[in-house]
mmCIF file of C-alpha atoms in Angstrom:
data_model
loop_
_atom_site.group_PDB
_atom_site.id
_atom_site.type_symbol
_atom_site.label_atom_id
_atom_site.label_comp_id
_atom_site.label_asym_id
_atom_site.label_seq_id
_atom_site.Cartn_x
_atom_site.Cartn_y
_atom_site.Cartn_z
ATOM 1 C CA MET D 1 0.000 0.000 0.000
ATOM 2 C CA LYS D 2 2.843 2.376 0.896
ATOM 3 C CA ILE D 3 4.599 1.547 -2.395
ATOM 4 C CA LEU D 4 1.397 2.339 -4.314
ATOM 5 C CA ASN D 5 0.941 5.637 -2.479
ATOM 6 C CA SER D 6 4.574 6.528 -3.118
ATOM 7 C CA SER D 7 4.200 5.753 -6.842
ATOM 8 C CA LEU D 8 1.047 7.852 -7.089
ATOM 9 C CA ARG D 9 2.713 10.774 -5.322
ATOM 10 C CA GLN D 10 5.655 10.502 -7.708
ATOM 11 C CA LEU D 11 3.325 10.404 -10.727
ATOM 12 C CA PHE D 12 1.379 13.451 -9.511
ATOM 13 C CA SER D 13 4.638 15.252 -8.852
ATOM 14 C CA ILE D 14 5.811 14.639 -12.439
ATOM 15 C CA ILE D 15 2.464 15.800 -13.851
ATOM 16 C CA LYS D 16 2.521 18.903 -11.652
ATOM 17 C CA GLU D 17 6.084 19.741 -12.643
ATOM 18 C CA ASN D 18 5.310 19.409 -16.376
ATOM 19 C CA PHE D 19 1.715 20.568 -16.204
ATOM 20 C CA GLY D 20 1.943 23.047 -19.117
ATOM 21 C CA SER D 21 3.541 20.572 -21.518
ATOM 22 C CA PHE D 22 1.115 17.877 -20.433
ATOM 23 C CA ILE D 23 -1.958 20.050 -21.112
ATOM 24 C CA LEU D 24 -0.644 21.240 -24.482
ATOM 25 C CA SER D 25 0.147 17.684 -25.566
ATOM 26 C CA ILE D 26 -3.330 16.508 -24.597
ATOM 27 C CA PHE D 27 -4.893 19.476 -26.418
ATOM 28 C CA GLY D 28 -2.819 18.760 -29.554
ATOM 29 C CA LEU D 29 -3.838 15.109 -29.544
ATOM 30 C CA ILE D 30 -7.509 16.036 -29.139
ATOM 31 C CA LEU D 31 -7.224 18.551 -32.015
ATOM 32 C CA PHE D 32 -5.646 15.952 -34.298
ATOM 33 C CA ILE D 33 -8.269 13.306 -33.462
ATOM 34 C CA PHE D 34 -11.110 15.802 -33.893
ATOM 35 C CA SER D 35 -9.807 16.983 -37.289
ATOM 36 C CA SER D 36 -9.290 13.417 -38.493
ATOM 37 C CA LYS D 37 -12.768 12.438 -37.342
ATOM 38 C CA LEU D 38 -14.250 15.476 -39.098
ATOM 39 C CA LEU D 39 -12.513 14.547 -42.341
ATOM 40 C CA TYR D 40 -13.624 10.949 -42.051
ATOM 41 C CA SER D 41 -17.226 11.995 -41.367
ATOM 42 C CA TYR D 42 -17.217 14.191 -44.450
ATOM 43 C CA TYR D 43 -16.160 11.397 -46.794
ATOM 44 C CA SER D 44 -18.419 8.824 -45.176
ATOM 45 C CA THR D 45 -21.622 10.899 -45.583
ATOM 46 C CA VAL D 46 -21.346 12.557 -48.998
ATOM 47 C CA ASP D 47 -21.747 10.923 -52.362
ATOM 48 C CA CYS D 48 -18.070 10.848 -53.021
ATOM 49 C CA ILE D 49 -16.149 8.166 -54.826
ATOM 50 C CA LEU D 50 -12.400 8.021 -54.724
ATOM 51 C CA ASP D 51 -10.670 5.883 -57.326
ATOM 52 C CA PHE D 52 -6.932 6.147 -56.810
ATOM 53 C CA THR D 53 -6.178 3.951 -59.832
ATOM 54 C CA ASN D 54 -8.018 6.000 -62.481
ATOM 55 C CA PHE D 55 -7.971 9.362 -60.652
ATOM 56 C CA ASN D 56 -11.769 9.382 -60.479
ATOM 57 C CA ILE D 57 -13.554 11.518 -57.911
ATOM 58 C CA SER D 58 -17.128 12.271 -56.838
ATOM 59 C CA ASN D 59 -19.213 12.038 -60.027
ATOM 60 C CA LYS D 60 -16.731 9.627 -61.563
ATOM 61 C CA GLN D 61 -15.240 12.456 -63.580
ATOM 62 C CA GLN D 62 -11.715 11.569 -64.455
ATOM 63 C CA LEU D 63 -9.143 14.138 -63.327
ATOM 64 C CA ASP D 64 -5.561 14.464 -64.297
ATOM 65 C CA PRO D 65 -2.989 13.820 -61.553
ATOM 66 C CA ASN D 66 -2.416 17.546 -60.854
ATOM 67 C CA GLU D 67 -6.103 18.221 -60.338
ATOM 68 C CA TYR D 68 -6.393 15.144 -58.201
ATOM 69 C CA GLY D 69 -3.437 16.332 -56.059
ATOM 70 C CA ASP D 70 -4.896 19.837 -55.747
ATOM 71 C CA TYR D 71 -8.116 18.343 -54.457
ATOM 72 C CA PHE D 72 -6.353 16.363 -51.745
ATOM 73 C CA GLY D 73 -4.142 19.344 -50.960
ATOM 74 C CA GLY D 74 -7.171 21.556 -50.431
ATOM 75 C CA VAL D 75 -8.703 19.018 -48.093
ATOM 76 C CA MET D 76 -5.581 17.972 -46.155
ATOM 77 C CA ASN D 77 -3.572 21.225 -45.996
ATOM 78 C CA PRO D 78 -5.716 22.893 -43.296
ATOM 79 C CA LEU D 79 -5.485 19.772 -41.137
ATOM 80 C CA ILE D 80 -1.737 19.428 -41.655
ATOM 81 C CA GLY D 81 -1.156 23.171 -41.246
ATOM 82 C CA ILE D 82 -3.033 23.428 -37.975
ATOM 83 C CA THR D 83 -1.308 20.337 -36.597
ATOM 84 C CA ALA D 84 2.145 21.529 -37.734
ATOM 85 C CA ALA D 85 1.604 24.994 -36.252
ATOM 86 C CA PHE D 86 0.523 23.519 -32.957
ATOM 87 C CA ILE D 87 3.460 21.098 -32.867
ATOM 88 C CA THR D 88 5.814 24.016 -33.577
ATOM 89 C CA PHE D 89 4.281 25.985 -30.716
ATOM 90 C CA LEU D 90 4.565 22.945 -28.467
ATOM 91 C CA ALA D 91 8.236 22.563 -29.390
ATOM 92 C CA PHE D 92 8.913 26.207 -28.535
ATOM 93 C CA TYR D 93 7.046 25.838 -25.253
ATOM 94 C CA ILE D 94 8.986 22.698 -24.300
ATOM 95 C CA GLN D 95 12.204 24.562 -25.075
ATOM 96 C CA PHE D 96 11.014 27.438 -22.897
ATOM 97 C CA VAL D 97 10.308 25.037 -20.031
ATOM 98 C CA ALA D 98 13.707 23.393 -20.498
ATOM 99 C CA ASN D 99 15.448 26.783 -20.437
ATOM 100 C CA ARG D 100 13.562 27.720 -17.292
ATOM 101 C CA LYS D 101 14.651 24.458 -15.649
ATOM 102 C CA ILE D 102 18.267 25.166 -16.595
ATOM 103 C CA THR D 103 17.953 28.659 -15.109
ATOM 104 C CA ASN D 104 16.404 27.251 -11.932
ATOM 105 C CA GLN D 105 19.137 24.629 -11.729
ATOM 106 C CA PHE D 106 21.736 27.376 -11.961
ATOM 107 C CA LYS D 107 19.953 29.294 -9.192
ATOM 108 C CA ILE D 108 19.875 26.136 -7.068
ATOM 109 C CA GLN D 109 23.616 25.709 -7.553
ATOM 110 C CA GLN D 110 24.142 29.310 -6.456
ATOM 111 C CA PHE D 111 21.867 28.729 -3.458
ATOM 112 C CA GLU D 112 23.668 25.531 -2.445
ATOM 113 C CA SER D 113 27.054 27.227 -2.712
ATOM 114 C CA GLN D 114 25.950 29.962 -0.309
ATOM 115 C CA PHE D 115 24.055 27.549 1.951
ATOM 116 C CA TYR D 116 26.988 25.178 2.453
ATOM 117 C CA GLU D 117 29.242 28.160 3.099
ATOM 118 C CA MET D 118 26.813 29.186 5.857
ATOM 119 C CA ILE D 119 27.028 25.689 7.360
ATOM 120 C CA ARG D 120 30.811 25.904 7.279
ATOM 121 C CA LEU D 121 30.726 29.250 9.077
ATOM 122 C CA HIS D 122 28.270 27.846 11.611
ATOM 123 C CA LYS D 123 30.699 25.041 12.420
ATOM 124 C CA GLU D 124 33.471 27.592 12.855
ATOM 125 C CA ASN D 125 31.258 29.620 15.195
ATOM 126 C CA VAL D 126 30.638 26.530 17.311
ATOM 127 C CA ASN D 127 34.308 25.585 17.407
ATOM 128 C CA GLU D 128 35.248 29.101 18.528
ATOM 129 C CA LEU D 129 33.027 28.929 21.615
ATOM 130 C CA GLU D 130 35.190 28.506 24.700
ATOM 131 C CA ILE D 131 34.812 28.614 28.475
ATOM 132 C CA THR D 132 37.589 28.287 31.022
ATOM 133 C CA GLN D 133 36.561 26.054 33.910
ATOM 134 C CA ILE D 134 38.250 26.024 37.307
ATOM 135 C CA GLU D 135 38.972 22.573 38.696
ATOM 136 C CA MET D 136 40.502 22.032 42.105
ATOM 137 C CA GLU D 137 43.652 19.944 42.145
ATOM 138 C CA ARG D 138 44.997 18.320 45.315
ATOM 139 C CA LEU D 139 48.560 19.339 46.160
ATOM 140 C CA LEU D 140 50.835 16.691 47.626
ATOM 141 C CA SER D 141 53.908 17.092 49.765
ATOM 142 C CA SER D 142 57.258 15.618 48.792
ATOM 143 C CA THR D 143 56.375 12.585 50.874
ATOM 144 C CA GLY D 144 52.996 12.207 49.173
ATOM 145 C CA THR D 145 50.958 13.626 52.025
ATOM 146 C CA PRO D 146 47.769 15.397 50.758
ATOM 147 C CA LEU D 147 47.852 19.141 51.231
ATOM 148 C CA SER D 148 45.354 21.823 50.232
ATOM 149 C CA PHE D 149 43.569 22.144 46.900
ATOM 150 C CA MET D 150 44.709 24.614 44.232
ATOM 151 C CA PRO D 151 42.696 25.896 41.248
ATOM 152 C CA LYS D 152 43.583 24.535 37.826
ATOM 153 C CA SER D 153 42.245 25.984 34.553
ATOM 154 C CA LYS D 154 40.567 23.714 32.052
ATOM 155 C CA SER D 155 39.408 24.943 28.651
ATOM 156 C CA ILE D 156 36.033 23.693 27.345
ATOM 157 C CA LYS D 157 35.369 24.266 23.644
ATOM 158 C CA GLY D 158 32.712 23.620 21.026
ATOM 159 C CA ARG D 159 29.340 22.014 21.630
ATOM 160 C CA GLU D 160 30.147 21.058 25.235
ATOM 161 C CA VAL D 161 29.924 24.757 26.068
ATOM 162 C CA PHE D 162 26.125 24.763 25.607
ATOM 163 C CA LYS D 163 25.602 22.136 28.307
ATOM 164 C CA ILE D 164 27.619 24.243 30.767
ATOM 165 C CA LEU D 165 25.813 27.434 29.774
ATOM 166 C CA SER D 166 22.479 25.692 30.379
ATOM 167 C CA ASN D 167 23.645 24.919 33.890
ATOM 168 C CA GLU D 168 24.548 28.559 34.592
ATOM 169 C CA LEU D 169 21.182 29.706 33.208
ATOM 170 C CA GLU D 170 19.445 27.206 35.496
ATOM 171 C CA MET D 171 21.206 28.642 38.541
ATOM 172 C CA THR D 172 20.312 32.172 37.470
ATOM 173 C CA TYR D 173 16.650 31.337 36.860
ATOM 174 C CA ARG D 174 16.298 29.453 40.124
ATOM 175 C CA ASN D 175 17.635 32.426 42.082
ATOM 176 C CA VAL D 176 15.489 35.019 40.282
ATOM 177 C CA LEU D 177 12.403 32.925 41.117
ATOM 178 C CA LYS D 178 13.067 33.744 44.780
ATOM 179 C CA TYR D 179 11.912 37.334 44.254
ATOM 180 C CA VAL D 180 9.884 37.133 41.000
ATOM 181 C CA GLU D 181 6.894 34.789 41.197
ATOM 182 C CA HIS D 182 5.712 34.948 37.577
ATOM 183 C CA LYS D 183 7.768 32.324 35.745
ATOM 184 C CA LYS D 184 7.785 33.980 32.328
ATOM 185 C CA ILE D 185 8.925 37.331 33.773
ATOM 186 C CA ALA D 186 11.450 35.575 36.015
ATOM 187 C CA PHE D 187 12.939 33.706 33.083
ATOM 188 C CA GLU D 188 13.192 36.849 30.952
ATOM 189 C CA GLU D 189 15.070 38.612 33.753
ATOM 190 C CA ALA D 190 17.270 35.589 34.401
ATOM 191 C CA TYR D 191 18.167 35.270 30.724
ATOM 192 C CA GLY D 192 19.028 38.962 30.560
ATOM 193 C CA ILE D 193 21.465 38.485 33.462
ATOM 194 C CA PHE D 194 22.872 35.323 31.891
ATOM 195 C CA PHE D 195 23.268 36.971 28.471
ATOM 196 C CA ASN D 196 24.433 40.481 29.419
ATOM 197 C CA GLY D 197 25.917 39.967 32.866
ATOM 198 C CA LEU D 198 24.928 40.939 36.404
ATOM 199 C CA ASP D 199 24.709 44.632 37.300
ATOM 200 C CA ILE D 200 25.624 44.571 40.975
ATOM 201 C CA ALA D 201 24.297 48.123 41.414
ATOM 202 C CA GLU D 202 20.713 46.911 41.237
ATOM 203 C CA ASP D 203 19.258 46.347 44.720
ATOM 204 C CA ASN D 204 16.899 43.574 43.653
ATOM 205 C CA LEU D 205 19.845 41.468 42.481
ATOM 206 C CA LEU D 206 21.564 41.309 45.861
ATOM 207 C CA GLU D 207 20.421 37.717 46.186
ATOM 208 C CA LEU D 208 22.277 36.815 42.985
ATOM 209 C CA THR D 209 25.327 38.791 44.066
ATOM 210 C CA GLY D 210 25.402 36.835 47.316
ATOM 211 C CA PHE D 211 24.909 33.579 45.441
ATOM 212 C CA ARG D 212 27.857 34.394 43.172
ATOM 213 C CA GLN D 213 30.118 35.089 46.152
ATOM 214 C CA ARG D 214 29.114 31.885 47.946
ATOM 215 C CA PHE D 215 29.651 29.979 44.678
ATOM 216 C CA ARG D 216 33.100 31.554 44.268
ATOM 217 C CA ASP D 217 34.078 30.567 47.804
ATOM 218 C CA ALA D 218 32.881 26.990 47.284
ATOM 219 C CA PHE D 219 34.231 26.323 43.794
ATOM 220 C CA LEU D 220 36.768 28.877 42.629
ATOM 221 C CA GLU D 221 38.853 29.779 45.676
ATOM 222 C CA PRO D 222 41.503 27.418 47.103
ATOM 223 C CA THR D 223 40.235 25.412 50.034
ATOM 224 C CA ARG D 224 41.279 22.385 52.016
ATOM 225 C CA ILE D 225 37.893 20.795 51.293
ATOM 226 C CA LYS D 226 37.259 19.882 47.667
ATOM 227 C CA GLN D 227 33.999 21.296 46.349
ATOM 228 C CA GLN D 228 30.964 19.055 45.952
ATOM 229 C CA ASN D 229 28.820 18.706 42.833
ATOM 230 C CA ILE D 230 25.671 19.929 44.589
ATOM 231 C CA PHE D 231 25.497 23.584 45.603
ATOM 232 C CA GLU D 232 22.420 24.988 47.355
ATOM 233 C CA GLY D 233 20.264 22.283 45.821
ATOM 234 C CA ILE D 234 21.668 22.651 42.278
ATOM 235 C CA PHE D 235 23.828 20.111 40.466
ATOM 236 C CA VAL D 236 26.815 22.142 39.275
ATOM 237 C CA ILE D 237 28.898 21.597 36.158
ATOM 238 C CA ALA D 238 29.546 25.307 35.440
ATOM 239 C CA LYS D 239 32.650 26.086 37.477
ATOM 240 C CA TYR D 240 33.764 29.601 36.579
ATOM 241 C CA GLU D 241 32.901 33.161 37.591
ATOM 242 C CA LEU D 242 29.115 33.334 37.244
ATOM 243 C CA PHE D 243 26.910 36.041 35.722
ATOM 244 C CA GLN D 244 29.639 37.710 33.636
ATOM 245 C CA GLY D 245 27.503 37.593 30.471
ATOM 246 C CA HIS D 246 27.921 35.658 27.229
ATOM 247 C CA GLU D 247 26.710 38.172 24.652
ATOM 248 C CA ASN D 248 30.141 38.378 23.025
ATOM 249 C CA GLN D 249 30.080 34.703 22.123
ATOM 250 C CA LEU D 250 26.399 33.870 21.796
ATOM 251 C CA GLY D 251 25.284 37.066 20.055
ATOM 252 C CA HIS D 252 27.276 36.316 16.916
ATOM 253 C CA TYR D 253 26.352 32.620 17.034
ATOM 254 C CA TYR D 254 22.594 33.269 17.150
ATOM 255 C CA ARG D 255 22.638 36.067 14.576
ATOM 256 C CA HIS D 256 24.404 33.875 12.040
ATOM 257 C CA LEU D 257 22.190 30.864 12.740
ATOM 258 C CA TYR D 258 19.049 32.994 12.402
ATOM 259 C CA GLN D 259 20.202 34.499 9.093
ATOM 260 C CA SER D 260 21.040 31.029 7.769
ATOM 261 C CA VAL D 261 17.544 29.711 8.511
ATOM 262 C CA LYS D 262 15.932 32.884 7.174
ATOM 263 C CA PHE D 263 17.975 32.605 3.953
ATOM 264 C CA VAL D 264 16.533 29.142 3.271
ATOM 265 C CA ALA D 265 12.978 29.753 4.517
ATOM 266 C CA ASN D 266 12.510 32.973 2.495
ATOM 267 C CA TYR D 267 14.217 31.783 -0.685
ATOM 268 C CA ASP D 268 12.294 32.154 -3.949
ATOM 269 C CA SER D 269 9.527 29.508 -3.872
ATOM 270 C CA ALA D 270 9.621 29.281 -7.677
ATOM 271 C CA VAL D 271 13.109 27.811 -7.313
ATOM 272 C CA LEU D 272 12.823 25.974 -3.973
ATOM 273 C CA LYS D 273 9.559 24.370 -2.962
ATOM 274 C CA TYR D 274 8.619 23.991 0.699
ATOM 275 C CA ARG D 275 9.796 20.371 0.841
ATOM 276 C CA ASP D 276 13.145 21.368 -0.666
ATOM 277 C CA LYS D 277 13.559 24.080 1.971
ATOM 278 C CA ARG D 278 12.769 21.553 4.684
ATOM 279 C CA LYS D 279 15.388 19.192 3.235
ATOM 280 C CA TYR D 280 18.116 21.834 3.443
ATOM 281 C CA LEU D 281 17.049 22.962 6.911
ATOM 282 C CA ARG D 282 17.241 19.354 8.104
ATOM 283 C CA LEU D 283 20.892 19.419 7.065
ATOM 284 C CA LEU D 284 21.392 22.609 9.066
ATOM 285 C CA ARG D 285 19.474 21.256 12.066
ATOM 286 C CA ALA D 286 21.648 18.136 11.967
ATOM 287 C CA GLN D 287 24.560 20.384 12.946
ATOM 288 C CA LEU D 288 22.799 21.320 16.211
ATOM 289 C CA SER D 289 23.286 19.177 19.297
ATOM 290 C CA ASN D 290 20.414 18.649 21.730
ATOM 291 C CA TYR D 291 21.791 21.321 24.047
ATOM 292 C CA GLU D 292 22.185 23.759 21.161
ATOM 293 C CA GLN D 293 18.493 23.310 20.385
ATOM 294 C CA LEU D 294 17.717 23.658 24.100
ATOM 295 C CA MET D 295 19.594 26.959 24.374
ATOM 296 C CA LEU D 296 17.960 28.130 21.145
ATOM 297 C CA PHE D 297 14.569 27.353 22.708
ATOM 298 C CA TYR D 298 15.511 29.317 25.853
ATOM 299 C CA ASN D 299 16.750 32.200 23.699
ATOM 300 C CA TRP D 300 13.338 32.360 22.023
ATOM 301 C CA TYR D 301 11.359 32.028 25.255
ATOM 302 C CA SER D 302 13.367 34.830 26.864
ATOM 303 C CA GLY D 303 12.225 37.246 24.161
ATOM 304 C CA TYR D 304 15.767 37.767 22.839
ATOM 305 C CA GLY D 305 14.981 35.397 19.980
ATOM 306 C CA TYR D 306 11.332 36.407 19.550
ATOM 307 C CA ASN D 307 11.547 36.328 15.729
ATOM 308 C CA TRP D 308 12.374 32.631 15.629
ATOM 309 C CA GLU D 309 8.752 31.613 16.068
ATOM 310 C CA LYS D 310 7.285 34.858 14.770
ATOM 311 C CA ASN D 311 8.578 33.641 11.400
ATOM 312 C CA LYS D 312 7.463 30.054 12.152
ATOM 313 C CA PHE D 313 11.004 28.684 12.153
ATOM 314 C CA PHE D 314 10.125 26.339 15.035
ATOM 315 C CA SER D 315 6.685 25.195 13.877
ATOM 316 C CA GLU D 316 6.671 25.368 10.069
ATOM 317 C CA PHE D 317 10.384 24.657 9.592
ATOM 318 C CA ARG D 318 10.994 22.381 12.617
ATOM 319 C CA MET D 319 14.234 23.920 13.910
ATOM 320 C CA ILE D 320 13.805 22.412 17.424
ATOM 321 C CA HIS D 321 12.359 19.149 16.130
ATOM 322 C CA ASN D 322 14.917 17.042 18.050
ATOM 323 C CA LEU D 323 14.620 18.858 21.395
ATOM 324 C CA PRO D 324 14.029 16.179 24.081
ATOM 325 C CA ASN D 325 12.021 16.915 27.212
ATOM 326 C CA ASN D 326 14.473 15.275 29.600
ATOM 327 C CA ILE D 327 17.079 18.050 29.345
ATOM 328 C CA PHE D 328 14.881 20.880 30.588
ATOM 329 C CA PHE D 329 15.720 22.247 34.046
ATOM 330 C CA ASP D 330 14.950 19.417 36.471
ATOM 331 C CA PHE D 331 13.259 21.616 39.084
ATOM 332 C CA ASP D 332 10.825 23.178 36.558
ATOM 333 C CA LYS D 333 10.636 20.589 33.779
ATOM 334 C CA GLU D 334 6.840 20.528 33.511
ATOM 335 C CA HIS D 335 6.694 24.283 32.931
ATOM 336 C CA PHE D 336 9.051 24.158 29.973
ATOM 337 C CA LYS D 337 7.348 21.081 28.538
ATOM 338 C CA ALA D 338 4.122 23.120 28.583
ATOM 339 C CA VAL D 339 5.892 26.027 26.861
ATOM 340 C CA LYS D 340 7.132 23.654 24.187
ATOM 341 C CA GLN D 341 3.610 22.300 23.694
ATOM 342 C CA SER D 342 2.274 25.862 23.410
ATOM 343 C CA ILE D 343 4.047 26.077 20.062
ATOM 344 C CA ARG D 344 1.927 23.145 18.892
ATOM 345 C CA ILE D 345 -1.277 24.652 20.251
ATOM 346 C CA SER D 346 -0.590 28.006 18.579
ATOM 347 C CA ASN D 347 0.127 26.386 15.201
ATOM 348 C CA PRO D 348 -2.291 23.486 14.696
ATOM 349 C CA LYS D 349 -1.872 23.414 10.899
ATOM 350 C CA TYR D 350 1.861 22.717 11.262
ATOM 351 C CA THR D 351 1.464 19.939 13.825
ATOM 352 C CA MET D 352 1.266 17.180 11.202
ATOM 353 C CA LEU D 353 2.045 18.223 7.645
ATOM 354 C CA ASP D 354 2.244 14.716 6.162
ATOM 355 C CA ASP D 355 2.592 11.059 7.096
ATOM 356 C CA GLN D 356 5.390 10.760 9.679
ATOM 357 C CA ASP D 357 6.052 14.521 9.474
ATOM 358 C CA TYR D 358 5.705 15.238 13.192
ATOM 359 C CA LEU D 359 6.285 18.598 14.837
ATOM 360 C CA TYR D 360 8.604 16.996 17.406
ATOM 361 C CA GLU D 361 10.641 13.829 17.098
ATOM 362 C CA SER D 362 9.251 12.603 20.419
ATOM 363 C CA ASP D 363 5.764 12.476 18.822
ATOM 364 C CA ARG D 364 6.799 9.348 16.906
ATOM 365 C CA ARG D 365 6.914 7.357 20.130
ATOM 366 C CA LYS D 366 3.377 8.269 21.219
#
């Protein structure tokens, strides 16, 4: 059944692609059949005798070969002329369609050249992301006796950075919730601190300032007691000076990613159909790890990346299709799952565009 449906879709696609040529060919065939039938009807109903051997016609009057030829020419020339003119027009039209396809193919090659260059630049942007972690290293005496711990720098690069940034954002959001009850407003404020840095002059951020100092004492300053992984109820993997802001790194990353998606989504639909655009965007999305899609989702929800879903890049073009629910903040996972589902509720026509074309990958398992 699936094979039959696939064959029918392929047949309809071919007909749709060559619709003009198909219609003209059908019209030409109908014209030829109609003209032939008209000619046949004429000779089958009138008192007309054709004797090819003796060049006799109609009333059995004998004609010379030239007159006989003129008679057939007068009858057949209109039919042949109309058919020839139509075939000539059809040939020119087919050539026009072929030229248009060549032009479109050239445009596609230009598009692909620019698109793959954008992917290359995206990979470079990811590879340039870097965070310096502080790990505590135990110092030993000359006899091997354990002494105090000393900080040791460790550079984290590439996609691993997003997992660490998610952890810092979680700590920021959890602290802001202590003095802002509304979760959406709290997250917007927390993301602003995470993205731009903490302004210690603001009185309502004293809680975060205190948190940063306690965090520094526990993780970044030398101590005889090695830091634990849990800090004030939060599992910590981000071990560096908190709330310094990441706009310098993330701003360029998100601007380029947004322009890449926009380039594909808004490309001339006469050259790239919707399914073609989806195919290329799947290639781009394949470059994003789960935590990249998570941080992209947070960027949108914070309002900094408002245009991502304003332009339907999440719903119509599936740019967070692979975002799993199990990597949302543990302490508020249900809230963010609901936010994710709100995209579905707001865009019902994009929920299921075709067989197996789910809005989220997790929908396949339901």
